[in-house]
PDB file of C-alpha atoms in Angstrom:
ATOM      1  CA  MET F 151    -150.677  27.376 110.111  1.00  0.00           C
ATOM      2  CA  VAL F 152    -148.781  24.972 107.892  1.00  0.00           C
ATOM      3  CA  GLU F 153    -150.827  22.307 106.138  1.00  0.00           C
ATOM      4  CA  GLU F 154    -149.857  18.843 104.869  1.00  0.00           C
ATOM      5  CA  THR F 155    -148.542  19.000 101.322  1.00  0.00           C
ATOM      6  CA  GLY F 156    -147.241  15.472 101.039  1.00  0.00           C
ATOM      7  CA  GLY F 157    -143.844  16.458 102.415  1.00  0.00           C
ATOM      8  CA  GLY F 158    -144.350  15.152 105.926  1.00  0.00           C
ATOM      9  CA  LEU F 159    -145.865  18.123 107.752  1.00  0.00           C
ATOM     10  CA  LYS F 160    -148.976  17.312 109.711  1.00  0.00           C
ATOM     11  CA  SER F 161    -152.015  19.530 109.566  1.00  0.00           C
ATOM     12  CA  GLY F 162    -151.734  22.173 112.239  1.00  0.00           C
ATOM     13  CA  THR F 163    -147.939  22.014 112.485  1.00  0.00           C
ATOM     14  CA  VAL F 164    -146.584  25.374 113.510  1.00  0.00           C
ATOM     15  CA  TYR F 165    -142.946  26.196 114.086  1.00  0.00           C
ATOM     16  CA  LYS F 166    -142.326  27.885 117.432  1.00  0.00           C
ATOM     17  CA  ILE F 167    -138.584  28.561 117.272  1.00  0.00           C
ATOM     18  CA  ILE F 168    -136.847  28.973 113.922  1.00  0.00           C
ATOM     19  CA  ALA F 169    -133.054  29.069 113.869  1.00  0.00           C
ATOM     20  CA  VAL F 170    -131.143  30.515 110.921  1.00  0.00           C
ATOM     21  CA  ALA F 171    -127.374  30.477 110.498  1.00  0.00           C
ATOM     22  CA  THR F 172    -125.725  33.197 108.452  1.00  0.00           C
ATOM     23  CA  ASP F 173    -122.250  33.761 107.081  1.00  0.00           C
ATOM     24  CA  GLY F 174    -123.099  37.159 105.609  1.00  0.00           C
ATOM     25  CA  SER F 175    -123.284  35.891 102.023  1.00  0.00           C
ATOM     26  CA  GLN F 176    -126.119  36.565  99.578  1.00  0.00           C
ATOM     27  CA  ALA F 177    -127.300  32.954  99.981  1.00  0.00           C
ATOM     28  CA  ALA F 178    -127.391  33.391 103.752  1.00  0.00           C
ATOM     29  CA  ARG F 179    -129.339  36.664 103.470  1.00  0.00           C
ATOM     30  CA  GLU F 180    -131.895  34.834 101.331  1.00  0.00           C
ATOM     31  CA  ALA F 181    -132.110  32.116 103.999  1.00  0.00           C
ATOM     32  CA  VAL F 182    -132.676  34.835 106.621  1.00  0.00           C
ATOM     33  CA  ARG F 183    -135.513  36.299 104.518  1.00  0.00           C
ATOM     34  CA  HIS F 184    -137.169  32.875 104.198  1.00  0.00           C
ATOM     35  CA  ALA F 185    -136.753  32.191 107.916  1.00  0.00           C
ATOM     36  CA  ALA F 186    -138.171  35.609 108.816  1.00  0.00           C
ATOM     37  CA  VAL F 187    -141.235  35.158 106.599  1.00  0.00           C
ATOM     38  CA  LEU F 188    -141.869  31.722 108.138  1.00  0.00           C
ATOM     39  CA  ALA F 189    -141.407  33.156 111.630  1.00  0.00           C
ATOM     40  CA  LYS F 190    -143.911  35.914 110.917  1.00  0.00           C
ATOM     41  CA  VAL F 191    -146.492  33.548 109.381  1.00  0.00           C
ATOM     42  CA  CYS F 192    -146.127  31.084 112.278  1.00  0.00           C
ATOM     43  CA  SER F 193    -145.786  33.789 114.976  1.00  0.00           C
ATOM     44  CA  ALA F 194    -142.531  32.038 115.839  1.00  0.00           C
ATOM     45  CA  SER F 195    -139.387  33.255 117.539  1.00  0.00           C
ATOM     46  CA  LEU F 196    -136.410  33.710 115.232  1.00  0.00           C
ATOM     47  CA  ARG F 197    -132.844  33.023 116.330  1.00  0.00           C
ATOM     48  CA  VAL F 198    -129.875  34.091 114.183  1.00  0.00           C
ATOM     49  CA  LEU F 199    -126.364  32.660 114.460  1.00  0.00           C
ATOM     50  CA  TYR F 200    -122.981  33.477 112.962  1.00  0.00           C
ATOM     51  CA  VAL F 201    -120.085  31.132 113.699  1.00  0.00           C
ATOM     52  CA  VAL F 202    -116.510  32.396 113.681  1.00  0.00           C
ATOM     53  CA  ASN F 203    -114.664  29.422 112.225  1.00  0.00           C
ATOM     54  CA  ILE F 204    -111.670  29.170 114.549  1.00  0.00           C
ATOM     55  CA  HIS F 205    -110.119  26.459 112.366  1.00  0.00           C
ATOM     56  CA  ILE F 206    -109.393  29.056 109.686  1.00  0.00           C
ATOM     57  CA  SER F 207    -107.441  31.268 112.064  1.00  0.00           C
ATOM     58  CA  PHE F 208    -105.171  28.454 113.305  1.00  0.00           C
ATOM     59  CA  HIS F 209    -103.267  28.655 110.039  1.00  0.00           C
ATOM     60  CA  LEU F 210    -102.556  32.360 110.400  1.00  0.00           C
ATOM     61  CA  GLY F 211     -99.758  32.166 112.971  1.00  0.00           C
ATOM     62  CA  THR F 212     -98.889  35.493 114.594  1.00  0.00           C
ATOM     63  CA  TYR F 213    -101.911  37.153 113.005  1.00  0.00           C
ATOM     64  CA  GLN F 214    -104.332  34.747 114.685  1.00  0.00           C
ATOM     65  CA  GLN F 215    -105.826  37.185 117.228  1.00  0.00           C
ATOM     66  CA  MET F 216    -106.162  39.924 114.621  1.00  0.00           C
ATOM     67  CA  ALA F 217    -107.914  37.471 112.293  1.00  0.00           C
ATOM     68  CA  LEU F 218    -110.276  36.337 115.056  1.00  0.00           C
ATOM     69  CA  ASP F 219    -111.135  39.958 115.864  1.00  0.00           C
ATOM     70  CA  ILE F 220    -111.870  40.684 112.198  1.00  0.00           C
ATOM     71  CA  LEU F 221    -113.995  37.543 111.846  1.00  0.00           C
ATOM     72  CA  GLU F 222    -115.922  38.348 115.022  1.00  0.00           C
ATOM     73  CA  GLU F 223    -116.608  41.875 113.771  1.00  0.00           C
ATOM     74  CA  GLU F 224    -117.778  40.442 110.434  1.00  0.00           C
ATOM     75  CA  GLY F 225    -120.052  38.113 112.399  1.00  0.00           C
ATOM     76  CA  LYS F 226    -121.587  40.962 114.389  1.00  0.00           C
ATOM     77  CA  LYS F 227    -122.290  42.854 111.160  1.00  0.00           C
ATOM     78  CA  ALA F 228    -123.885  39.774 109.554  1.00  0.00           C
ATOM     79  CA  VAL F 229    -126.092  39.185 112.607  1.00  0.00           C
ATOM     80  CA  ASP F 230    -127.091  42.868 112.770  1.00  0.00           C
ATOM     81  CA  GLN F 231    -128.002  42.747 109.076  1.00  0.00           C
ATOM     82  CA  ALA F 232    -130.098  39.607 109.658  1.00  0.00           C
ATOM     83  CA  LEU F 233    -131.874  41.183 112.643  1.00  0.00           C
ATOM     84  CA  LYS F 234    -132.676  44.238 110.529  1.00  0.00           C
ATOM     85  CA  ILE F 235    -134.142  42.054 107.746  1.00  0.00           C
ATOM     86  CA  ALA F 236    -136.280  40.141 110.265  1.00  0.00           C
ATOM     87  CA  LYS F 237    -137.582  43.306 111.906  1.00  0.00           C
ATOM     88  CA  GLU F 238    -138.417  44.853 108.516  1.00  0.00           C
ATOM     89  CA  ILE F 239    -140.449  41.725 107.703  1.00  0.00           C
ATOM     90  CA  GLY F 240    -142.270  42.108 111.005  1.00  0.00           C
ATOM     91  CA  VAL F 241    -140.842  39.364 113.218  1.00  0.00           C
ATOM     92  CA  GLN F 242    -141.632  40.281 116.830  1.00  0.00           C
ATOM     93  CA  ASP F 243    -139.200  38.022 118.713  1.00  0.00           C
ATOM     94  CA  VAL F 244    -135.757  37.923 117.104  1.00  0.00           C
ATOM     95  CA  LYS F 245    -132.338  37.540 118.717  1.00  0.00           C
ATOM     96  CA  GLY F 246    -128.841  37.072 117.354  1.00  0.00           C
ATOM     97  CA  ARG F 247    -125.628  35.511 118.548  1.00  0.00           C
ATOM     98  CA  VAL F 248    -122.005  35.128 117.454  1.00  0.00           C
ATOM     99  CA  LEU F 249    -120.148  31.969 118.508  1.00  0.00           C
ATOM    100  CA  SER F 250    -116.620  30.727 117.847  1.00  0.00           C
ATOM    101  CA  GLY F 251    -115.825  27.143 116.929  1.00  0.00           C
ATOM    102  CA  ASN F 252    -116.530  24.527 114.308  1.00  0.00           C
ATOM    103  CA  PRO F 253    -119.558  25.811 112.321  1.00  0.00           C
ATOM    104  CA  ARG F 254    -121.043  22.330 111.924  1.00  0.00           C
ATOM    105  CA  GLN F 255    -120.980  21.537 115.624  1.00  0.00           C
ATOM    106  CA  CYS F 256    -121.862  25.058 116.773  1.00  0.00           C
ATOM    107  CA  ILE F 257    -124.987  25.203 114.605  1.00  0.00           C
ATOM    108  CA  LEU F 258    -126.249  21.859 115.895  1.00  0.00           C
ATOM    109  CA  SER F 259    -125.545  22.500 119.581  1.00  0.00           C
ATOM    110  CA  TRP F 260    -126.915  26.053 119.375  1.00  0.00           C
ATOM    111  CA  ALA F 261    -130.138  24.910 117.670  1.00  0.00           C
ATOM    112  CA  LYS F 262    -130.617  22.262 120.348  1.00  0.00           C
ATOM    113  CA  GLU F 263    -129.897  24.784 123.130  1.00  0.00           C
ATOM    114  CA  GLU F 264    -132.421  27.231 121.630  1.00  0.00           C
ATOM    115  CA  GLY F 265    -135.055  24.489 121.316  1.00  0.00           C
ATOM    116  CA  ALA F 266    -135.365  25.093 117.570  1.00  0.00           C
ATOM    117  CA  ASP F 267    -137.896  23.027 115.672  1.00  0.00           C
ATOM    118  CA  LEU F 268    -136.576  24.260 112.305  1.00  0.00           C
ATOM    119  CA  ILE F 269    -133.080  25.197 111.112  1.00  0.00           C
ATOM    120  CA  VAL F 270    -132.841  27.337 107.961  1.00  0.00           C
ATOM    121  CA  LEU F 271    -129.599  27.534 105.957  1.00  0.00           C
ATOM    122  CA  GLY F 272    -128.442  28.788 102.590  1.00  0.00           C
ATOM    123  CA  SER F 273    -127.711  25.773 100.395  1.00  0.00           C
ATOM    124  CA  HIS F 274    -124.401  27.189  99.178  1.00  0.00           C
ATOM    125  CA  GLY F 275    -122.643  30.423  98.348  1.00  0.00           C
ATOM    126  CA  TYR F 276    -120.456  31.190 101.331  1.00  0.00           C
ATOM    127  CA  SER F 277    -118.838  34.557 101.891  1.00  0.00           C
ATOM    128  CA  ARG F 278    -115.188  34.973 100.936  1.00  0.00           C
ATOM    129  CA  ILE F 279    -114.122  33.935 104.441  1.00  0.00           C
ATOM    130  CA  GLY F 280    -116.622  31.084 104.638  1.00  0.00           C
ATOM    131  CA  ALA F 281    -115.437  29.740 101.299  1.00  0.00           C
ATOM    132  CA  LEU F 282    -112.314  28.527 103.057  1.00  0.00           C
ATOM    133  CA  MET F 283    -114.311  25.979 105.039  1.00  0.00           C
ATOM    134  CA  LEU F 284    -113.784  22.385 104.031  1.00  0.00           C
ATOM    135  CA  GLY F 285    -116.866  20.313 103.328  1.00  0.00           C
ATOM    136  CA  SER F 286    -120.474  21.336 103.329  1.00  0.00           C
ATOM    137  CA  VAL F 287    -121.869  22.719 106.560  1.00  0.00           C
ATOM    138  CA  ALA F 288    -125.386  22.465 105.135  1.00  0.00           C
ATOM    139  CA  ASP F 289    -124.919  18.791 104.239  1.00  0.00           C
ATOM    140  CA  PHE F 290    -123.636  17.990 107.727  1.00  0.00           C
ATOM    141  CA  VAL F 291    -126.500  19.846 109.413  1.00  0.00           C
ATOM    142  CA  VAL F 292    -129.119  18.125 107.232  1.00  0.00           C
ATOM    143  CA  HIS F 293    -127.822  14.697 108.247  1.00  0.00           C
ATOM    144  CA  ASN F 294    -127.275  15.409 111.945  1.00  0.00           C
ATOM    145  CA  ALA F 295    -129.830  18.027 113.022  1.00  0.00           C
ATOM    146  CA  PRO F 296    -132.146  17.368 115.966  1.00  0.00           C
ATOM    147  CA  CYS F 297    -135.036  18.938 114.016  1.00  0.00           C
ATOM    148  CA  SER F 298    -136.234  19.703 110.489  1.00  0.00           C
ATOM    149  CA  VAL F 299    -133.894  21.619 108.163  1.00  0.00           C
ATOM    150  CA  LEU F 300    -134.841  23.947 105.315  1.00  0.00           C
ATOM    151  CA  LEU F 301    -132.175  24.642 102.677  1.00  0.00           C
ATOM    152  CA  VAL F 302    -132.752  27.814 100.686  1.00  0.00           C
ATOM    153  CA  ARG F 303    -131.318  28.167  97.199  1.00  0.00           C
ATOM    154  CA  PRO F 304    -130.023  31.618  96.270  1.00  0.00           C
TER     155      PRO F 304
END
């Protein structure tokens, strides 16, 4: 059970579905750990997402399909790693997914689709591929999310 600490949570508030987005970076792995601990404490479901940023591959010309395949494989590895972390922490209900699209929009629509009442993200520190993204995904999600957002510093 999560108690009021002056930050806006009401006594008795419990998260039921926690969504965490990963890009495979160290910051994202730390966000996964935080999300998994919260999920265990709250007996919540944990949902893990990796977004293949298709906007990066548009600039790769003839190598576009190869790049998408590599990015999708990287996404599967990042999700598998996150699922392993969650299971080691003791989360009972955990599922992962890889989507392709704009990370900002995919995270928001996916969280809404999953019925998430908390989104957890690393505050910064993208992987080498994710570093190519323009703008801050975390900042966009914080300002547009349909639920609470927790940013985890590395």
